[in-house]
Short mmCIF file of C-alpha atoms in Angstrom, two decimals:
data_model
loop_
_atom_site.label_atom_id
_atom_site.label_comp_id
_atom_site.label_asym_id
_atom_site.label_seq_id
_atom_site.Cartn_x
_atom_site.Cartn_y
_atom_site.Cartn_z
CA MET A 23 124.84 57.58 119.15
CA ILE A 24 121.74 56.97 116.93
CA ARG A 25 119.60 57.65 120.01
CA LYS A 26 121.31 60.98 120.64
CA LEU A 27 120.91 61.92 116.93
CA LEU A 28 117.22 60.97 117.04
CA ILE A 29 116.62 63.31 120.17
CA LEU A 30 118.44 66.05 118.54
CA PHE A 31 116.33 65.55 115.38
CA LEU A 32 113.16 65.56 117.47
CA VAL A 33 114.19 68.69 119.38
CA LEU A 34 114.87 70.61 116.11
CA LEU A 35 111.42 69.45 114.79
CA VAL A 36 109.75 70.70 117.83
CA GLN A 37 111.62 74.08 117.66
CA THR A 38 110.82 74.48 114.02
CA GLY A 39 107.21 73.60 114.61
CA CYS A 40 106.94 75.92 117.54
CA SER A 41 108.42 78.84 115.22
CA LEU A 42 106.03 78.14 112.65
CA ASP A 43 103.13 78.15 115.12
CA ARG A 44 104.41 81.29 116.54
CA GLU A 45 104.48 83.21 113.26
CA GLN A 46 101.20 81.92 112.13
CA ARG A 47 99.56 82.83 115.42
CA LEU A 48 100.87 86.35 115.40
CA ILE A 49 99.77 86.72 111.79
CA ASN A 50 96.33 85.46 112.66
CA ARG A 51 96.36 88.06 115.27
CA VAL A 52 97.06 90.70 112.89
CA GLU A 53 94.21 89.45 110.62
CA PHE A 54 91.72 89.47 113.45
CA MET A 55 92.70 93.16 114.10
CA MET A 56 92.09 94.02 110.40
CA LYS A 57 88.49 92.33 110.56
CA GLN A 58 87.55 94.91 113.33
CA PRO A 59 85.38 98.04 112.70
CA GLU A 60 87.72 100.79 111.65
CA HIS A 61 87.35 102.69 114.89
CA LYS A 62 88.66 99.62 116.86
CA ILE A 63 91.76 98.93 114.72
CA ASP A 64 95.04 99.61 116.88
CA VAL A 65 97.72 100.48 114.24
CA SER A 66 100.35 100.49 116.97
CA LYS A 67 99.61 96.86 118.06
CA ALA A 68 99.15 95.72 114.65
CA LYS A 69 102.41 97.27 113.51
CA LEU A 70 104.24 95.83 116.51
CA THR A 71 102.81 92.28 115.94
CA ILE A 72 104.00 92.32 112.32
CA ASP A 73 107.50 93.37 113.65
CA LYS A 74 107.47 90.34 116.18
CA VAL A 75 106.96 87.92 113.33
CA ILE A 76 110.26 89.15 112.04
CA ASP A 77 112.03 89.49 115.47
CA PRO A 78 110.53 87.15 117.99
CA SER A 79 112.49 89.04 120.93
CA ILE A 80 110.33 92.14 120.47
CA ASN A 81 108.32 92.94 123.67
CA ILE A 82 105.11 94.35 122.33
CA ASN A 83 103.87 96.04 125.65
CA ALA A 84 107.20 97.65 126.35
CA SER A 85 107.28 99.17 123.08
CA LEU A 86 103.60 100.40 123.37
CA LYS A 87 104.72 101.99 126.78
CA GLU A 88 107.64 103.88 125.05
CA ILE A 89 105.37 105.17 122.35
CA GLU A 90 102.81 106.38 125.27
CA THR A 91 105.87 107.97 127.26
CA ILE A 92 106.96 110.07 124.20
CA ALA A 93 103.49 111.36 123.69
CA ILE A 94 103.20 112.36 127.38
CA GLN A 95 106.72 114.07 127.25
CA ILE A 96 105.67 116.14 124.23
CA LYS A 97 102.39 117.07 125.91
CA ALA A 98 104.40 118.12 129.02
CA LEU A 99 106.84 120.18 127.20
CA ALA A 100 104.12 121.85 125.21
CA GLY A 101 102.69 123.00 128.58
CA GLU A 102 99.27 125.07 128.18
CA GLU A 103 99.62 125.50 124.53
CA ALA A 104 97.76 123.06 122.03
CA VAL A 105 99.93 120.28 120.94
CA GLY A 106 100.55 120.42 117.07
CA THR A 107 102.83 118.59 114.65
CA ALA A 108 105.61 121.29 115.43
CA ASN A 109 106.01 119.90 118.90
CA ILE A 110 106.43 116.38 117.76
CA THR A 111 108.83 117.56 115.15
CA LYS A 112 110.91 119.23 117.61
CA PHE A 113 110.87 116.32 120.11
CA LEU A 114 111.94 113.83 117.58
CA TYR A 115 114.48 115.71 115.29
CA THR A 116 116.06 118.67 117.30
CA LYS A 117 118.52 117.83 119.94
CA GLY A 118 117.71 118.63 123.56
CA ALA A 119 117.37 117.18 126.90
CA TRP A 120 113.96 115.73 126.01
CA ASN A 121 115.62 113.10 123.55
CA GLY A 122 118.91 112.75 125.40
CA HIS A 123 120.53 115.24 122.85
CA LYS A 124 120.18 112.40 120.27
CA ILE A 125 117.70 112.95 117.66
CA TYR A 126 115.60 110.31 115.88
CA ASP A 127 117.49 109.88 112.57
CA TYR A 128 117.67 108.05 109.30
CA TYR A 129 119.62 104.85 109.34
CA SER A 130 121.63 104.72 106.13
CA TYR A 131 123.32 108.27 106.43
CA HIS A 132 125.33 107.03 109.41
CA ASP A 133 125.82 103.37 108.70
CA ASP A 134 125.71 101.14 105.66
CA GLU A 135 123.37 102.18 102.97
CA VAL A 136 121.96 98.82 102.63
CA VAL A 137 120.77 98.89 106.14
CA SER A 138 118.05 101.44 105.36
CA THR A 139 116.48 98.81 102.96
CA ASP A 140 116.98 95.91 105.27
CA VAL A 141 113.67 94.57 106.83
CA LYS A 142 114.99 94.86 110.36
CA ALA A 143 115.62 98.67 109.80
CA SER A 144 111.61 98.91 109.35
CA LEU A 145 111.21 97.67 112.93
CA LEU A 146 109.44 100.17 115.27
CA PRO A 147 111.52 98.80 118.39
CA THR A 148 114.50 98.98 116.43
CA TYR A 149 113.85 102.87 115.86
CA LEU A 150 112.86 103.38 119.45
CA ASN A 151 115.94 101.63 121.05
CA THR A 152 118.58 102.90 118.40
CA LYS A 153 116.90 106.28 117.40
CA ARG A 154 117.88 105.19 113.58
CA GLY A 155 115.12 104.11 111.26
CA ASN A 156 114.05 104.15 107.70
CA CYS A 157 111.12 105.30 105.57
CA VAL A 158 108.85 102.82 107.52
CA ALA A 159 109.71 103.12 111.11
CA MET A 160 110.24 106.88 111.10
CA PRO A 161 106.83 107.92 109.74
CA VAL A 162 104.90 105.23 111.82
CA LEU A 163 106.38 106.41 114.91
CA HIS A 164 105.60 110.04 114.04
CA TYR A 165 102.07 109.06 112.93
CA LEU A 166 101.34 106.94 116.05
CA VAL A 167 102.63 109.67 118.52
CA ALA A 168 100.49 112.26 116.75
CA SER A 169 97.49 109.94 116.92
CA LYS A 170 98.03 109.51 120.62
CA LEU A 171 98.08 113.27 121.01
CA GLY A 172 94.78 113.54 119.22
CA LEU A 173 95.94 115.00 115.94
CA ASP A 174 94.05 114.10 112.65
CA VAL A 175 96.56 112.11 110.88
CA TYR A 176 96.78 109.51 108.12
CA LEU A 177 99.44 107.36 106.71
CA THR A 178 99.71 107.31 103.06
CA HIS A 179 102.38 105.89 100.66
CA VAL A 180 104.22 106.44 97.16
CA PRO A 181 106.37 103.90 95.30
CA GLY A 182 108.66 102.35 97.86
CA HIS A 183 108.18 105.00 100.37
CA ILE A 184 105.75 105.85 103.34
CA LEU A 185 104.86 109.12 104.87
CA PHE A 186 101.88 110.70 106.41
CA LYS A 187 99.35 113.50 106.25
CA HIS A 188 97.91 115.64 108.82
CA LYS A 189 94.62 117.41 108.48
CA ASP A 190 94.14 120.81 110.16
CA GLU A 191 91.03 122.31 111.77
CA GLN A 192 90.17 123.84 108.27
CA GLY A 193 90.30 120.33 106.81
CA ASN A 194 93.35 121.19 104.85
CA LEU A 195 95.67 117.96 104.37
CA THR A 196 99.54 118.50 104.58
CA ASN A 197 102.31 115.97 103.76
CA ILE A 198 104.90 115.47 106.47
CA GLU A 199 108.11 113.83 105.50
CA ALA A 200 109.49 112.02 108.71
CA THR A 201 112.77 111.04 106.94
CA ASP A 202 113.39 114.74 106.44
CA PHE A 203 113.07 116.06 109.82
CA GLY A 204 109.19 116.60 109.46
CA ARG A 205 109.58 118.63 106.48
CA VAL A 206 106.27 119.61 104.64
CA ASN A 207 106.05 118.55 101.01
CA ASP A 208 103.09 118.99 98.56
CA ASP A 209 101.91 116.24 96.40
CA ALA A 210 103.61 117.79 93.44
CA PHE A 211 107.01 117.07 95.08
CA TYR A 212 106.32 113.42 95.18
CA ILE A 213 104.38 113.14 92.04
CA LYS A 214 107.63 114.62 90.12
CA HIS A 215 110.41 112.83 92.03
CA MET A 216 108.64 109.33 92.10
CA ALA A 217 107.29 109.67 88.51
CA ILE A 218 103.80 108.98 89.75
CA THR A 219 101.20 108.81 86.73
CA ASP A 220 98.06 110.85 86.70
CA LYS A 221 96.08 107.50 86.33
CA ALA A 222 97.55 106.40 89.70
CA ILE A 223 96.51 109.65 91.24
CA GLN A 224 92.94 109.35 89.72
CA ASN A 225 92.63 105.75 90.97
CA GLY A 226 93.73 106.54 94.51
CA ILE A 227 96.80 104.45 94.18
CA TYR A 228 99.31 106.98 95.88
CA LEU A 229 98.99 109.98 98.18
CA ARG A 230 95.51 109.32 99.31
CA PRO A 231 94.95 109.32 103.22
CA LEU A 232 94.60 105.65 104.13
CA THR A 233 91.99 104.23 106.61
CA LYS A 234 93.48 102.13 109.42
CA ARG A 235 92.78 98.79 107.79
CA GLU A 236 94.55 100.05 104.73
CA THR A 237 97.36 101.18 106.80
CA VAL A 238 97.96 97.78 108.16
CA SER A 239 97.72 96.23 104.78
CA VAL A 240 100.75 98.56 103.68
CA LEU A 241 102.65 97.64 106.81
CA LEU A 242 102.03 94.08 106.14
CA THR A 243 104.00 94.11 102.91
CA LYS A 244 107.07 93.87 104.90
CA LEU A 245 106.42 90.47 105.77
CA THR A 246 106.10 89.66 101.99
CA VAL A 247 109.84 91.01 101.72
CA PHE A 248 110.75 89.13 104.91
CA TYR A 249 109.55 85.82 103.62
CA ALA A 250 110.80 86.47 100.07
CA LYS A 251 114.34 87.00 101.42
CA LYS A 252 114.14 83.90 103.17
CA LYS A 253 113.03 82.12 99.88
CA GLU A 254 109.84 81.03 101.46
CA TYR A 255 107.87 82.06 98.45
CA GLU A 256 104.63 80.48 99.33
CA LYS A 257 104.37 82.31 102.71
CA ALA A 258 105.37 85.77 100.87
CA ILE A 259 102.58 85.17 98.47
CA ALA A 260 100.13 84.55 101.44
CA MET A 261 101.23 87.84 102.84
CA SER A 262 100.56 89.54 99.75
CA ASP A 263 97.00 87.87 99.32
CA MET A 264 96.29 89.06 102.79
CA SER A 265 97.20 92.55 102.16
CA LEU A 266 94.99 92.49 98.89
CA LYS A 267 92.23 90.83 100.82
CA TYR A 268 91.77 94.21 102.99
CA PHE A 269 93.05 96.56 100.44
CA PRO A 270 91.99 95.38 97.05
CA GLY A 271 93.25 98.42 95.17
CA PHE A 272 96.77 98.23 96.66
CA VAL A 273 99.28 98.00 93.87
CA THR A 274 102.55 97.08 95.99
CA PRO A 275 101.15 93.58 96.80
CA LEU A 276 100.27 92.81 93.05
CA VAL A 277 103.85 93.89 92.28
CA GLN A 278 105.37 91.89 94.99
CA LYS A 279 103.33 88.83 94.37
CA ALA A 280 104.40 88.94 90.64
CA ASP A 281 108.04 89.20 91.60
CA VAL A 282 107.68 86.29 94.02
CA ILE A 283 106.21 84.09 91.23
CA ALA A 284 108.90 85.20 88.89
CA LYS A 285 111.26 83.83 91.60
CA ILE A 286 109.49 80.64 91.85
CA TYR A 287 109.75 80.40 88.02
CA ALA A 288 113.55 80.89 88.17
CA ARG A 289 113.73 78.43 91.06
CA GLU A 290 111.88 75.66 89.12
CA GLN A 291 114.05 76.24 86.00
CA LYS A 292 117.29 75.96 88.06
CA ARG A 293 116.03 72.83 89.90
CA ALA A 294 115.37 71.01 86.63
CA LYS A 295 118.79 72.02 85.14
CA GLU A 296 120.58 70.83 88.34
CA GLN A 297 118.60 67.55 88.49
CA LYS A 298 119.19 67.16 84.64
CA THR A 299 115.45 66.85 84.30
CA LYS A 300 112.81 68.60 81.93
CA PRO A 301 111.04 71.39 83.61
CA ASN A 302 107.25 71.28 83.81
CA LYS A 303 106.22 73.24 81.04
CA GLU A 304 102.66 73.50 81.99
CA TYR A 305 103.51 74.64 85.58
CA LEU A 306 105.90 77.29 84.12
CA ALA A 307 103.37 78.40 81.75
CA SER A 308 100.79 78.88 84.53
CA LEU A 309 103.48 80.80 86.73
CA ASP A 310 104.26 83.03 83.59
CA LYS A 311 100.63 83.75 82.90
CA GLN A 312 100.06 84.49 86.75
CA CYS A 313 102.92 86.88 86.74
CA GLY A 314 101.98 88.69 83.53
CA ASN A 315 98.24 89.09 84.81
CA LEU A 316 99.36 90.69 87.91
CA TYR A 317 101.75 93.20 86.42
CA ASN A 318 99.12 94.07 83.72
CA LYS A 319 96.47 94.71 86.61
CA ALA A 320 99.04 96.95 88.44
CA ARG A 321 99.72 98.86 85.10
CA GLU A 322 95.94 99.32 84.77
CA LEU A 323 95.72 101.07 87.97
CA GLY A 324 98.51 103.41 87.06
CA TRP A 325 101.50 101.78 88.31
CA ARG A 326 104.81 101.92 86.10
CA GLU A 327 108.08 100.03 86.26
CA LYS A 328 110.95 102.26 87.50
CA PRO A 329 114.24 102.49 86.18
CA LYS A 330 116.96 100.39 87.83
CA SER A 331 118.22 103.10 90.09
CA PHE A 332 115.11 105.06 90.63
CA SER A 333 114.33 103.67 94.00
CA GLU A 334 117.47 105.65 95.17
CA GLN A 335 116.47 109.07 93.61
CA LEU A 336 114.18 110.14 96.56
CA THR A 337 116.71 108.68 99.09
CA GLU A 338 119.41 110.66 97.59
CA LEU A 339 117.46 113.91 97.43
CA LEU A 340 116.53 113.39 101.15
CA ALA A 341 120.10 112.66 102.02
CA ALA A 342 121.18 116.01 100.51
CA LYS A 343 118.51 117.97 102.57
CA LEU A 344 119.52 115.96 105.67
CA LYS A 345 123.13 116.83 105.38
CA GLU A 346 122.21 120.59 104.80
CA LYS A 347 119.85 120.51 107.88
CA ARG A 348 122.73 118.79 110.10
CA GLU A 349 125.23 121.50 108.87
CA GLU A 350 122.67 124.19 110.12
CA LYS A 351 122.61 122.54 113.44
#
C-alpha cells in the first residue's frame, strides 16, 4: 500500500513538474518573440502561444491555418476588387455561405454574462471554433486577418477593452469596433464612455496605435488574470513585470500588479488569523507601500479608478447596439 502511494505521489510530482516546465517554456517562447526586431514579431503566433499556456490542448499550427484560410476566402470573395475592411466585416459579421450562415459573435449575449469576462473567452481558438468571443478574441482575429490581407492595422486599447485602428491610403486612422459588427467609432466615443482623462491621451496611455511588441504586451495581461484567478500570485506578478519590461508606459499591468499585491496582503492577514499568529508587520508594510506606489504611478500617467459598475457600461451600450443590429437582420 505504501509503495502504491509513493508511486502515485511520484507520478503526480512529475506531472506537476511537466506542467510547470510546459508553461514556462511557452512563456519563454513569447518573450523570445518580443525580443525580435519589430518587423519579425509574429503577433498571431505570440497570441496563440499565450493562449496555449491557459489551454494546453490548443493546436497552434491548426489555428494559424484557420486564420490563413479565412484570409484566403475573403480575398476570393472580393474577386478583382481591392480588399478592404468592409470585406472582412461582411465575412465575419453577416450571415452567408462563406461563414456557414453563422456570424462571429459576442459571447455574453447568447450565454451567461460572466462568460464574456472569463479568461477562456479571450482564447483565439475558442472564438475560431465556436464563433463566440469577447473584446479580446474578436478584435484580435479581425486584426490578424486584416494584417494577412495587407491592410495597415494596429491594435489599441482603452480601459478593460481592446479594439483596432485601420490606416487608409491618406494616413487617416479609423477605430473599428469588432464587438459591434465592425462599427466605426471615433476616439471621442471611447473617451466619453470610458471616462478617459485628457492626461491619459496626452501620455499615449489609450487609443494610440500600438507597435507589435506593445500589442503582445497587451495580450500578455490575460496571463496575469489567469494566474491571479488560480491564486498563483507570484506568477501573476511575473507576467505583469514582463508586460512592463516591453511596454514601460503600459498602465494595465501597473494596476494589475497592485491588485495582485493587495491580494497577497489579504492572504497574509488571513493566514496569520487562521494560524493565530501575529502578522509580519514589516512585510505587510512593504506590500502596502508597493501597492500604493504602483497605483500612484498609474494615476500620474492619467489612469483613474472606475466606479464599481463602470466596467459594464461599454458592454451594455454595445449590447443594445448588437440587439438593434440583429433585429435589422
